[in-house]
Amino acid sequence: MYNSFRPGQVWLDTDGNRIQAHGGSVMYIDGTYYWYGENKEKSDGENGIWQWGVRCYSSQDLYNWKSEGIIIPANTDDPESPFYYKNQMDRPHIIYNKKTKKYVCWVKVMHKDDTQTETVLTADSILGPYTIVNEDISPLGMSAGDFDLAVAPDGKGYYYFERVHSETICADLTDDYTDLTGYYTTHFPHRFPPYVREATAHFIRNYKHYLLTSGTTGYFPSPSEVAIADTWHGPYTVLGNPSPQDTTKTSYYSQVTSVFKVQGKKDLYIACQDRWLPNEMNRKYEDYAKTFEQFFNPAMKDTKPDNLDDVVVANTSIADYVWLPIRFVGDRPYIDWHDEWSLDDYE
């Protein structure tokens, strides 16, 4: 039994197995928390298995998580399926539609030609079964990368995503959350990685909208950036790195996946982050950031980039989690490091 959070340490479920819920999020439903994400249990970096479906866990206290099983299974037969176990299916995000009474899940799929599309599924329960209702779509005709989904109090849905590899898009969802209306706004333009923003996580506090993002450095960590706005579509003002004391410039060797508010706490928000490469914490951000720029910057096309193969073959089956509380000074959020922390530390 756990009674505290220990960021970066191995986190086991109530059966004694590593928790496998990467790139996902946490939902609070009828007094229970549900944490879901990519199941990387078989992704050792050598067998070609990118994911083994989407797994979900339940908890009453946020420390101890019971496995509820695989809610969206991997496909082992059809290489054209978005959930084929060798396909790069990432970042499942689920929202609930009060009108249709459906749980709506979006996932992104990276293809061999470097384009990225989305697949949408629905279910009557958070635990499934899920049915594909919109497959292999290019939102707004764009190649769409890491994303987040959000729902307003009036039920309107929003989709924040990285337009590969150039800018962040905020787009309105249709009433059933399975497609886009066509209305969107653009934010944070950059010419190429590692500066383009990805892994977008949206949250609201005191009527202010926040977008917490990472740089584009694959599984290698990069400095986070936070931006603030008064409305869903902005305009967003970039506030900078929320962890200025992190001299490694790696967001504590992790990448943000989502932010949620703890029920029953006055002002406690948790930044959920993946530590994809726990065995690579000796690498310096400046070194691999330069490699990514060499690879994507047209002005550096004659510069031979360093080998990026180890990004693809990473053993993500041993990836850990870095959950940290967000501290606010006025409207400005900060993420400080804690070796160990507890919900009891907060009102």
Coordinates of C-alpha atoms in Angstrom, one line a residue:
M1 CA 0.0 0.0 0.0
Y2 CA 1.2 3.5 -0.9
N3 CA 0.4 6.6 1.2
S4 CA 2.4 9.1 -0.8
F5 CA 3.6 10.0 -4.3
R6 CA 7.3 9.2 -5.1
P7 CA 8.0 10.8 -8.5
G8 CA 10.3 8.9 -10.8
Q9 CA 10.2 5.7 -8.7
V10 CA 8.7 2.4 -9.9
W11 CA 4.9 2.5 -9.4
L12 CA 3.1 -0.8 -9.0
D13 CA -0.6 -1.6 -9.2
T14 CA -2.4 -3.5 -6.5
D15 CA -1.4 -6.8 -8.2
G16 CA 2.3 -5.9 -7.9
N17 CA 2.8 -5.1 -11.6
R18 CA 4.1 -1.9 -13.2
I19 CA 1.4 0.5 -14.0
Q20 CA 1.0 0.8 -17.7
A21 CA -1.0 4.0 -18.5
H22 CA 1.3 6.2 -20.5
G23 CA 0.4 9.3 -22.5
G24 CA -3.2 9.3 -21.1
S25 CA -5.1 11.0 -18.4
V26 CA -7.2 10.8 -15.2
M27 CA -11.0 11.0 -15.0
Y28 CA -13.1 11.3 -11.8
I29 CA -16.4 9.4 -12.1
D30 CA -18.9 8.8 -9.3
G31 CA -16.3 9.0 -6.5
T32 CA -13.7 6.9 -8.3
Y33 CA -10.6 8.0 -10.2
Y34 CA -9.8 6.3 -13.5
W35 CA -6.3 6.5 -15.0
Y36 CA -5.9 5.2 -18.5
G37 CA -3.1 5.3 -21.1
E38 CA -0.8 3.4 -23.5
N39 CA 0.0 -0.1 -22.4
K40 CA 3.7 -0.5 -23.0
E41 CA 4.2 -3.8 -21.1
K42 CA 5.6 -5.6 -24.1
S43 CA 7.5 -2.6 -25.7
D44 CA 11.0 -3.6 -24.9
G45 CA 12.5 -1.7 -27.9
E46 CA 13.7 -4.9 -29.6
N47 CA 10.6 -6.9 -30.5
G48 CA 8.9 -4.3 -32.7
I49 CA 5.9 -4.0 -30.4
W50 CA 5.0 -0.3 -30.0
Q51 CA 1.9 -0.8 -27.8
W52 CA -0.3 -3.4 -26.4
G53 CA -3.6 -1.5 -26.4
V54 CA -5.0 0.9 -23.8
R55 CA -5.1 -0.1 -20.2
C56 CA -7.2 1.5 -17.4
Y57 CA -6.8 1.6 -13.5
S58 CA -9.2 2.7 -10.8
S59 CA -8.4 4.3 -7.4
Q60 CA -10.1 5.9 -4.4
D61 CA -7.0 7.6 -3.1
L62 CA -4.8 8.4 -6.2
Y63 CA -1.9 6.3 -4.6
N64 CA -3.1 2.7 -5.0
W65 CA -4.4 1.7 -8.4
K66 CA -6.3 -1.5 -9.3
S67 CA -6.0 -2.7 -12.9
E68 CA -9.3 -2.7 -14.7
G69 CA -7.7 -4.5 -17.6
I70 CA -7.2 -3.5 -21.3
I71 CA -10.1 -1.4 -22.4
I72 CA -9.0 -1.1 -26.0
P73 CA -7.1 -4.2 -27.1
A74 CA -4.1 -4.3 -29.4
N75 CA -4.8 -5.8 -32.9
T76 CA -2.4 -8.7 -33.8
D77 CA -3.9 -9.6 -37.2
D78 CA -4.4 -6.5 -39.3
P79 CA -1.4 -4.2 -40.1
E80 CA -3.9 -1.6 -41.3
S81 CA -5.6 -1.3 -38.0
P82 CA -4.7 1.8 -35.9
F83 CA -4.3 -0.6 -33.0
Y84 CA -2.1 -3.1 -34.7
Y85 CA 0.5 -3.8 -32.1
K86 CA 3.4 -2.6 -34.2
N87 CA 1.7 0.6 -35.2
Q88 CA 2.7 3.8 -33.4
M89 CA -0.6 4.4 -31.6
D90 CA -0.2 7.1 -28.9
R91 CA -1.9 9.5 -26.5
P92 CA -5.4 8.1 -25.9
H93 CA -7.6 10.8 -24.4
I94 CA -11.2 10.2 -23.3
I95 CA -14.0 12.7 -22.6
Y96 CA -17.7 12.1 -21.6
N97 CA -20.6 13.5 -23.7
K98 CA -23.6 14.2 -21.5
K99 CA -25.9 14.5 -24.5
T100 CA -25.1 11.2 -26.2
K101 CA -24.1 9.5 -22.9
K102 CA -21.0 8.2 -24.6
Y103 CA -17.4 8.1 -23.6
V104 CA -15.4 9.4 -26.6
C105 CA -11.8 8.4 -27.1
W106 CA -9.3 9.9 -29.5
V107 CA -5.9 8.4 -30.3
K108 CA -3.2 9.5 -32.7
V109 CA -1.4 7.1 -35.1
M110 CA 2.0 7.9 -36.6
H111 CA 2.5 6.4 -40.0
K112 CA 5.6 5.2 -41.9
D113 CA 5.5 8.3 -44.2
D114 CA 5.7 10.5 -41.0
T115 CA 2.1 11.7 -41.3
Q116 CA -0.1 11.5 -38.2
T117 CA -3.8 10.8 -38.2
E118 CA -6.5 10.3 -35.5
T119 CA -9.0 7.6 -34.8
V120 CA -12.1 8.1 -32.7
L121 CA -14.0 5.5 -30.6
T122 CA -17.0 5.5 -28.4
A123 CA -18.3 3.4 -25.5
D124 CA -21.1 3.4 -22.9
S125 CA -18.7 2.9 -20.1
I126 CA -15.2 4.3 -19.3
L127 CA -14.1 0.6 -19.3
G128 CA -15.5 -0.1 -22.7
P129 CA -16.0 -2.0 -24.9
Y130 CA -15.0 0.7 -27.5
T131 CA -16.2 0.9 -31.1
I132 CA -14.3 2.8 -33.8
V133 CA -16.6 5.5 -35.3
N134 CA -14.1 7.6 -37.2
E135 CA -10.9 6.2 -38.5
D136 CA -7.7 7.5 -40.0
I137 CA -8.8 11.2 -40.2
S138 CA -6.6 14.1 -40.8
P139 CA -8.2 16.8 -38.6
L140 CA -8.8 20.0 -40.7
G141 CA -6.7 18.4 -43.4
M142 CA -3.7 18.6 -41.2
S143 CA -1.1 16.0 -39.9
A144 CA -2.1 16.0 -36.2
G145 CA 0.3 15.0 -33.5
D146 CA 0.1 15.0 -29.6
F147 CA -3.2 16.4 -28.3
D148 CA -5.6 16.9 -25.5
L149 CA -9.4 17.0 -25.3
A150 CA -11.4 19.3 -23.0
V151 CA -15.1 20.0 -22.3
A152 CA -16.6 23.3 -21.2
P153 CA -19.3 23.5 -18.5
D154 CA -21.9 24.0 -21.2
G155 CA -20.9 20.7 -22.9
K156 CA -18.9 22.2 -25.8
G157 CA -15.8 20.2 -26.7
Y158 CA -12.3 21.3 -27.7
Y159 CA -9.3 19.6 -29.3
Y160 CA -5.8 21.0 -28.8
F161 CA -3.1 19.4 -31.0
E162 CA 0.3 19.9 -32.5
R163 CA 0.1 20.5 -36.2
V164 CA 3.2 18.5 -37.3
H165 CA 5.7 20.2 -37.0
S166 CA 4.8 23.8 -36.9
E167 CA 2.2 25.1 -34.5
T168 CA -0.5 24.4 -31.9
I169 CA -4.2 24.3 -33.0
C170 CA -7.3 24.7 -30.9
A171 CA -10.3 23.3 -32.7
D172 CA -14.0 23.0 -31.9
L173 CA -15.4 19.5 -31.7
T174 CA -18.8 18.6 -33.1
D175 CA -21.7 18.1 -30.7
D176 CA -21.0 14.4 -30.4
Y177 CA -17.2 14.9 -30.0
T178 CA -16.4 12.5 -32.9
D179 CA -15.2 15.1 -35.4
L180 CA -14.4 18.8 -35.9
T181 CA -16.7 21.7 -36.8
G182 CA -14.1 23.4 -38.9
Y183 CA -13.5 26.4 -36.6
Y184 CA -10.0 26.6 -35.2
T185 CA -7.3 29.0 -34.0
T186 CA -3.5 28.8 -34.3
H187 CA -0.9 29.3 -31.5
F188 CA 2.8 29.1 -30.8
P189 CA 4.3 29.0 -34.3
H190 CA 7.8 27.5 -34.6
R191 CA 9.8 26.6 -37.7
F192 CA 11.0 23.2 -36.6
P193 CA 11.7 20.8 -33.7
P194 CA 12.8 20.8 -31.0
Y195 CA 11.1 24.2 -30.5
V196 CA 7.6 23.2 -31.8
R197 CA 5.3 22.5 -28.9
E198 CA 3.7 19.0 -28.3
A199 CA 2.2 16.9 -25.5
T200 CA -0.4 19.7 -24.9
A201 CA -2.2 19.5 -21.6
H202 CA -5.1 21.9 -21.0
F203 CA -6.6 22.9 -17.6
I204 CA -8.6 25.7 -16.1
R205 CA -8.1 27.5 -12.8
N206 CA -9.9 30.6 -11.6
Y207 CA -11.5 31.1 -15.1
K208 CA -8.0 31.1 -16.6
H209 CA -7.1 28.6 -19.4
Y210 CA -3.6 27.1 -19.3
L211 CA -1.7 25.0 -21.9
L212 CA 1.2 23.1 -20.6
T213 CA 3.5 21.7 -23.4
S214 CA 6.8 20.0 -24.1
G215 CA 9.3 20.5 -26.8
T216 CA 9.5 18.1 -29.8
T217 CA 12.4 15.7 -28.9
G218 CA 10.7 12.3 -29.2
Y219 CA 11.1 10.2 -26.0
F220 CA 13.9 12.5 -24.9
P221 CA 12.7 15.1 -22.3
S222 CA 12.8 18.8 -23.0
P223 CA 11.8 22.0 -21.1
S224 CA 8.1 22.5 -20.5
E225 CA 6.4 25.7 -21.4
V226 CA 3.1 27.1 -20.0
A227 CA 0.8 29.6 -21.5
I228 CA -2.3 31.4 -20.2
A229 CA -5.5 32.8 -21.7
D230 CA -8.9 34.1 -20.8
T231 CA -10.8 32.0 -23.3
W232 CA -10.6 28.5 -24.8
H233 CA -9.2 29.9 -28.1
G234 CA -6.9 32.5 -26.5
P235 CA -5.0 34.4 -27.4
Y236 CA -2.5 32.6 -25.2
T237 CA 0.4 34.5 -23.5
V238 CA 3.5 32.3 -23.0
L239 CA 4.7 32.5 -19.4
G240 CA 7.8 30.3 -20.0
N241 CA 9.2 27.3 -18.2
P242 CA 7.2 26.4 -15.1
S243 CA 10.3 24.8 -13.6
P244 CA 13.0 27.5 -13.8
Q245 CA 15.0 25.8 -11.0
D246 CA 15.3 22.6 -13.1
T247 CA 18.9 23.2 -14.4
T248 CA 18.7 20.0 -16.6
K249 CA 16.1 21.7 -18.8
T250 CA 14.3 18.3 -19.0
S251 CA 11.2 18.9 -16.9
Y252 CA 12.8 16.6 -14.3
Y253 CA 13.5 14.1 -17.1
S254 CA 9.8 13.7 -18.0
Q255 CA 7.2 14.8 -20.5
V256 CA 3.7 16.1 -19.6
T257 CA 0.7 14.1 -20.5
S258 CA -2.2 15.8 -18.6
V259 CA -3.2 18.0 -15.6
F260 CA -6.1 17.4 -13.3
K261 CA -7.6 19.0 -10.2
V262 CA -7.9 16.8 -7.1
Q263 CA -11.5 16.5 -5.8
G264 CA -12.0 17.9 -2.3
K265 CA -8.9 20.0 -2.3
K266 CA -9.1 23.7 -2.4
D267 CA -6.4 24.4 -5.1
L268 CA -4.5 21.2 -5.8
Y269 CA -3.7 20.5 -9.5
I270 CA -1.4 17.6 -10.4
A271 CA 0.8 17.6 -13.5
C272 CA 1.1 14.0 -14.7
Q273 CA 4.2 13.3 -16.6
D274 CA 6.0 10.3 -18.2
R275 CA 9.6 9.5 -17.7
W276 CA 10.0 7.6 -20.9
L277 CA 13.8 6.9 -20.6
P278 CA 14.7 6.3 -16.9
N279 CA 18.0 4.7 -18.0
E280 CA 19.0 7.8 -20.1
M281 CA 19.1 10.5 -17.4
N282 CA 22.8 11.1 -18.0
R283 CA 22.2 12.7 -21.4
K284 CA 22.3 16.5 -21.7
Y285 CA 19.3 18.3 -23.3
E286 CA 21.6 20.6 -25.3
D287 CA 23.2 17.6 -27.1
Y288 CA 20.1 15.8 -28.3
A289 CA 18.2 19.1 -28.9
K290 CA 20.9 20.1 -31.4
T291 CA 20.5 16.7 -33.1
F292 CA 16.8 17.3 -33.6
E293 CA 17.4 20.7 -35.0
Q294 CA 20.0 19.3 -37.4
F295 CA 17.4 16.8 -38.6
F296 CA 14.6 19.2 -39.1
N297 CA 16.1 22.6 -39.9
P298 CA 16.4 23.1 -43.7
A299 CA 19.3 25.5 -43.2
M300 CA 21.3 22.6 -41.6
K301 CA 20.5 20.0 -44.3
D302 CA 24.1 19.6 -45.1
T303 CA 24.9 18.9 -41.5
K304 CA 24.9 15.2 -40.7
P305 CA 22.7 14.6 -37.7
D306 CA 23.7 12.3 -34.9
N307 CA 22.0 8.9 -34.8
L308 CA 18.4 9.0 -33.6
D309 CA 17.7 5.3 -33.9
D310 CA 17.8 4.8 -30.1
V311 CA 14.8 7.1 -29.8
V312 CA 12.7 4.6 -31.7
V313 CA 14.1 1.4 -30.1
A314 CA 13.6 2.8 -26.5
N315 CA 12.5 0.2 -23.9
T316 CA 9.4 2.0 -22.8
S317 CA 8.1 -1.0 -20.9
I318 CA 10.1 0.3 -17.9
A319 CA 9.0 3.9 -18.3
D320 CA 8.1 5.6 -15.0
Y321 CA 5.8 8.4 -13.9
V322 CA 6.5 11.9 -12.5
W323 CA 3.4 13.3 -10.8
L324 CA 4.0 16.7 -9.2
P325 CA 1.8 19.3 -7.6
I326 CA 1.4 22.7 -9.3
R327 CA 2.2 25.7 -7.1
F328 CA 0.6 29.0 -8.1
V329 CA 1.9 32.5 -7.5
G330 CA -1.1 34.6 -8.5
D331 CA -2.1 33.2 -11.9
R332 CA 1.4 31.9 -12.7
P333 CA 2.0 28.1 -12.2
Y334 CA 5.2 26.5 -11.1
I335 CA 6.2 22.8 -10.9
D336 CA 8.7 22.1 -8.1
W337 CA 10.5 18.9 -7.5
H338 CA 9.5 16.7 -4.5
D339 CA 11.2 13.4 -3.7
E340 CA 8.0 12.4 -2.0
W341 CA 4.8 14.3 -1.3
S342 CA 1.2 13.6 0.0
L343 CA -2.3 14.9 -0.6
D344 CA -2.3 15.7 3.2
D345 CA 0.2 18.5 2.5
Y346 CA -2.7 20.5 0.9
E347 CA -5.9 22.0 2.1

